[in-house]
Tab-separated table of C-alpha atoms in Angstrom:
chain	number	residue	atom	x	y	z
C	1	ILE	CA	-33.217	-2.369	-3.382
C	2	ASP	CA	-34.362	1.193	-3.860
C	3	LEU	CA	-32.863	1.257	-7.330
C	4	LEU	CA	-34.508	-2.009	-8.298
C	5	VAL	CA	-37.940	-0.875	-7.098
C	6	SER	CA	-37.546	2.453	-8.843
C	7	PHE	CA	-36.578	0.716	-12.100
C	8	CYS	CA	-39.585	-1.635	-12.033
C	9	VAL	CA	-42.141	1.013	-11.128
C	10	SER	CA	-40.947	3.546	-13.693
C	11	GLY	CA	-41.498	1.116	-16.565
C	12	ALA	CA	-39.219	-0.061	-19.344
C	13	PRO	CA	-36.116	2.026	-20.134
C	14	SER	CA	-36.138	4.175	-23.245
C	15	PHE	CA	-33.833	1.904	-25.241
C	16	LEU	CA	-36.431	-0.914	-25.006
C	17	LEU	CA	-39.294	1.171	-26.370
C	18	PRO	CA	-40.152	0.878	-30.093
C	19	LEU	CA	-38.562	3.597	-32.200
C	20	ARG	CA	-40.579	5.842	-34.520
C	21	SER	CA	-39.317	7.314	-37.741
C	22	LYS	CA	-39.381	11.091	-37.745
C	23	GLN	CA	-40.876	11.096	-41.247
C	24	THR	CA	-43.835	8.880	-40.270
C	25	GLN	CA	-44.419	10.314	-36.816
C	26	GLU	CA	-47.862	11.954	-36.626
C	27	PRO	CA	-48.729	14.875	-34.335
C	28	LEU	CA	-50.156	13.807	-31.005
C	29	PRO	CA	-53.889	14.390	-30.616
C	30	GLN	CA	-55.053	16.968	-28.104
C	31	LEU	CA	-56.353	15.208	-24.987
C	32	THR	CA	-59.105	16.529	-22.780
C	33	GLN	CA	-58.664	16.746	-19.028
C	34	ALA	CA	-60.852	13.648	-18.592
C	35	ASP	CA	-58.725	11.696	-21.065
C	36	ARG	CA	-55.547	12.727	-19.235
C	37	ARG	CA	-56.978	11.521	-15.921
C	38	SER	CA	-57.931	8.227	-17.524
C	39	LYS	CA	-54.416	7.789	-18.965
C	40	MET	CA	-52.836	8.618	-15.600
C	41	SER	CA	-55.057	6.079	-13.870
C	42	GLU	CA	-54.028	3.412	-16.375
C	43	ASN	CA	-50.339	4.232	-15.899
C	44	HIS	CA	-50.639	4.130	-12.102
C	45	PHE	CA	-52.439	0.800	-12.326
C	46	LEU	CA	-49.628	-0.660	-14.455
C	47	ASP	CA	-47.030	0.675	-12.014
C	48	TYR	CA	-48.815	-1.015	-9.112
C	49	VAL	CA	-48.984	-4.277	-11.047
C	50	LYS	CA	-45.245	-4.131	-11.782
C	51	ALA	CA	-44.416	-3.391	-8.146
C	52	ALA	CA	-46.648	-6.266	-6.986
C	53	LEU	CA	-44.980	-8.661	-9.432
C	54	TYR	CA	-41.559	-7.555	-8.233
C	55	LEU	CA	-42.479	-8.172	-4.594
C	56	TRP	CA	-44.100	-11.483	-5.509
C	57	MET	CA	-40.802	-12.591	-7.039
C	58	MET	CA	-38.515	-11.185	-4.340
C	59	ILE	CA	-40.274	-12.632	-1.279
C	60	PRO	CA	-39.713	-16.309	-2.168
C	61	LEU	CA	-36.174	-15.553	-3.381
C	62	THR	CA	-35.414	-13.862	-0.061
C	63	ILE	CA	-36.795	-16.849	1.860
C	64	ILE	CA	-34.735	-19.288	-0.224
C	65	GLY	CA	-31.599	-17.183	0.261
C	66	THR	CA	-32.156	-17.123	4.035
C	67	LEU	CA	-32.624	-20.907	4.190
C	68	LEU	CA	-29.455	-21.477	2.145
C	69	GLN	CA	-27.345	-19.067	4.242
C	70	PRO	CA	-25.781	-21.865	6.361
C	71	VAL	CA	-24.831	-23.698	3.163
C	72	TRP	CA	-23.125	-20.600	1.705
C	73	SER	CA	-21.301	-19.995	5.013
C	74	LEU	CA	-20.012	-23.573	5.076
C	75	MET	CA	-18.845	-23.320	1.461
C	76	TRP	CA	-16.975	-20.070	2.140
C	77	MET	CA	-15.354	-21.549	5.255
C	78	LEU	CA	-14.164	-24.630	3.354
C	79	THR	CA	-12.884	-22.465	0.502
C	80	ASP	CA	-10.893	-20.303	2.923
C	81	LYS	CA	-9.344	-23.353	4.580
C	82	ILE	CA	-8.385	-24.923	1.241
C	83	LEU	CA	-6.861	-21.673	-0.076
C	84	TRP	CA	-5.003	-21.135	3.188
C	85	ARG	CA	-3.520	-24.627	2.935
C	86	LEU	CA	-2.340	-23.889	-0.596
C	87	VAL	CA	-1.256	-20.258	-0.191
C	88	GLY	CA	0.178	-20.366	3.316
C	89	ARG	CA	2.966	-22.790	2.417
C	90	SER	CA	4.937	-20.498	0.109
C	91	PHE	CA	5.207	-16.910	-1.065
C	92	ILE	CA	3.063	-16.046	-4.080
C	93	TYR	CA	4.590	-12.751	-5.220
C	94	ASN	CA	8.322	-12.838	-5.849
C	95	VAL	CA	8.492	-9.270	-7.239
C	96	SER	CA	6.351	-6.173	-6.733
C	97	TRP	CA	5.437	-4.842	-10.163
C	98	GLU	CA	3.904	-1.521	-9.078
C	99	ASP	CA	6.062	1.554	-9.730
C	100	PRO	CA	6.800	3.253	-6.367
C	101	ARG	CA	8.116	6.389	-8.098
C	102	ILE	CA	4.501	7.490	-8.513
C	103	ASP	CA	3.963	7.057	-4.764
C	104	HIS	CA	7.017	9.179	-4.013
C	105	LYS	CA	5.644	12.027	-6.124
C	106	VAL	CA	2.241	11.882	-4.445
C	107	PHE	CA	3.184	11.136	-0.822
C	108	LYS	CA	6.358	13.269	-0.607
C	109	LEU	CA	7.513	11.118	2.315
C	110	LYS	CA	9.725	12.540	5.039
C	111	GLU	CA	11.666	11.052	7.925
C	112	ASP	CA	8.883	11.700	10.445
C	113	ASP	CA	6.232	9.944	8.297
C	114	ARG	CA	4.921	6.432	8.985
C	115	VAL	CA	3.705	4.154	6.186
C	116	VAL	CA	1.608	1.003	6.544
C	117	THR	CA	1.570	-1.060	3.356
C	118	LEU	CA	0.878	-4.556	2.105
C	119	CYS	CA	4.107	-6.495	2.109
C	120	SER	CA	3.704	-8.538	-1.078
C	121	ALA	CA	7.262	-9.192	-2.297
C	122	GLY	CA	8.642	-6.378	-0.132
C	123	ASP	CA	10.138	-4.309	-2.958
C	124	ASN	CA	7.862	-1.287	-2.571
C	125	ALA	CA	8.099	-1.370	1.211
C	126	LEU	CA	11.892	-1.299	0.980
C	127	ASP	CA	11.710	1.477	-1.609
C	128	TYR	CA	9.751	3.671	0.819
C	129	VAL	CA	12.562	3.269	3.359
C	130	ILE	CA	14.864	5.123	0.958
C	131	GLU	CA	12.991	8.305	1.855
C	132	GLY	CA	13.863	7.719	5.514
C	133	CYS	CA	10.310	7.157	6.762
C	134	HIS	CA	9.216	4.366	9.097
C	135	VAL	CA	7.551	1.517	7.159
C	136	THR	CA	5.316	-1.239	8.531
C	137	ALA	CA	4.660	-4.042	6.024
C	138	VAL	CA	1.743	-6.364	6.739
C	139	ASP	CA	0.557	-9.483	4.936
C	140	LEU	CA	-1.839	-12.338	5.607
C	141	ASN	CA	0.746	-14.762	4.242
C	142	SER	CA	3.728	-14.988	6.593
C	143	CYS	CA	5.842	-16.417	3.749
C	144	GLN	CA	5.697	-13.015	2.027
C	145	ILE	CA	7.055	-11.437	5.217
C	146	ALA	CA	9.906	-13.970	5.203
C	147	LEU	CA	10.768	-13.071	1.606
C	148	ALA	CA	10.783	-9.344	2.390
C	149	GLU	CA	12.975	-9.974	5.426
C	150	LEU	CA	15.440	-11.940	3.299
C	151	LYS	CA	15.668	-9.058	0.815
C	152	SER	CA	16.069	-6.513	3.599
C	153	LEU	CA	18.884	-8.434	5.295
C	154	ALA	CA	20.598	-9.098	1.970
C	155	ILE	CA	20.650	-5.360	1.225
C	156	GLN	CA	22.057	-4.593	4.676
C	157	HIS	CA	24.706	-7.312	4.971
C	158	LEU	CA	25.762	-8.273	1.434
C	159	GLU	CA	27.579	-6.505	-1.354
C	160	TYR	CA	25.546	-5.057	-4.222
C	161	GLU	CA	26.942	-7.617	-6.657
C	162	GLU	CA	25.837	-10.472	-4.398
C	163	VAL	CA	22.329	-9.081	-4.021
C	164	PHE	CA	22.025	-8.689	-7.790
C	165	ARG	CA	23.298	-12.202	-8.441
C	166	ILE	CA	20.779	-13.720	-6.024
C	167	PHE	CA	17.626	-11.818	-6.952
C	168	GLY	CA	18.524	-10.670	-10.462
C	169	VAL	CA	20.404	-13.628	-11.903
C	170	ASN	CA	18.842	-16.351	-9.676
C	171	ASP	CA	22.111	-17.573	-8.203
C	172	ILE	CA	20.477	-19.917	-5.690
C	173	ARG	CA	23.780	-21.589	-4.872
C	174	LEU	CA	25.092	-18.236	-3.651
C	175	LEU	CA	21.853	-17.682	-1.687
C	176	ARG	CA	22.328	-20.948	0.208
C	177	LYS	CA	25.933	-20.040	0.945
C	178	VAL	CA	25.271	-16.533	2.297
C	179	TYR	CA	22.061	-17.565	4.067
C	180	PHE	CA	23.806	-19.899	6.473
C	181	GLY	CA	27.034	-17.940	6.561
C	182	THR	CA	25.696	-14.371	6.950
C	183	LEU	CA	21.938	-13.817	6.875
C	184	ARG	CA	20.431	-16.487	9.121
C	185	LYS	CA	21.851	-15.124	12.377
C	186	HIS	CA	20.126	-11.768	11.766
C	187	MET	CA	16.710	-13.258	10.954
C	188	SER	CA	13.588	-13.395	13.075
C	189	GLU	CA	12.261	-16.721	14.320
C	190	VAL	CA	9.552	-16.732	11.630
C	191	GLY	CA	12.100	-16.015	8.905
C	192	ARG	CA	14.444	-18.768	10.059
C	193	GLU	CA	11.604	-21.275	10.316
C	194	PHE	CA	10.633	-20.597	6.693
C	195	TRP	CA	14.048	-20.312	5.038
C	196	ASP	CA	15.738	-23.185	6.898
C	197	SER	CA	13.696	-25.577	4.791
C	198	TYR	CA	12.734	-23.451	1.791
C	199	VAL	CA	16.282	-22.423	0.898
C	200	TYR	CA	16.854	-25.992	-0.292
C	201	ARG	CA	13.573	-26.163	-2.227
C	202	ILE	CA	13.678	-22.861	-4.088
C	203	CYS	CA	14.898	-22.958	-7.692
C	204	ASN	CA	14.674	-19.274	-8.688
C	205	PHE	CA	13.012	-15.950	-7.852
C	206	GLN	CA	11.274	-15.528	-11.219
């Protein structure tokens, strides 16, 4: 608000003022002290008029915004519920595209460090573990946590070739085989609840 008031009182910005050619510009006449006072009074009067017009416009807009506040709140609440219904049923990010090598150079993580990070697809969170630090991955969407848990357990309990075939080559048939045969028994309750049904619905990780 301070910036808006300052902008209106100070007058139009320089790029809106008419330009004068340097060749045609005439020297300014010498003003007497009385003329300067008269000019200052005119400028102050215009500033007051601009400020009054600004307030005259803002008061009704503020009142209207206050009256419509319940409507905006209801719209935001409905939007959140609709998005949660759509987003909360599946993971959105299958791969983390950020390059964690930059983070390693900046953070210089050690074994006694603790990192809290957004889970997303879990790739960067798992990459931080390579440095030996303790990592806590958080996400509003529990399906993203389930995906990260699947990747973590696959790395721990499967061979490298199997992990690459599942997440690199999209061998979903192999995923279903190792999920029930190896991974499921190590999963959390949330992970099992998600993957017990989703492992049959998923087509690929790309």
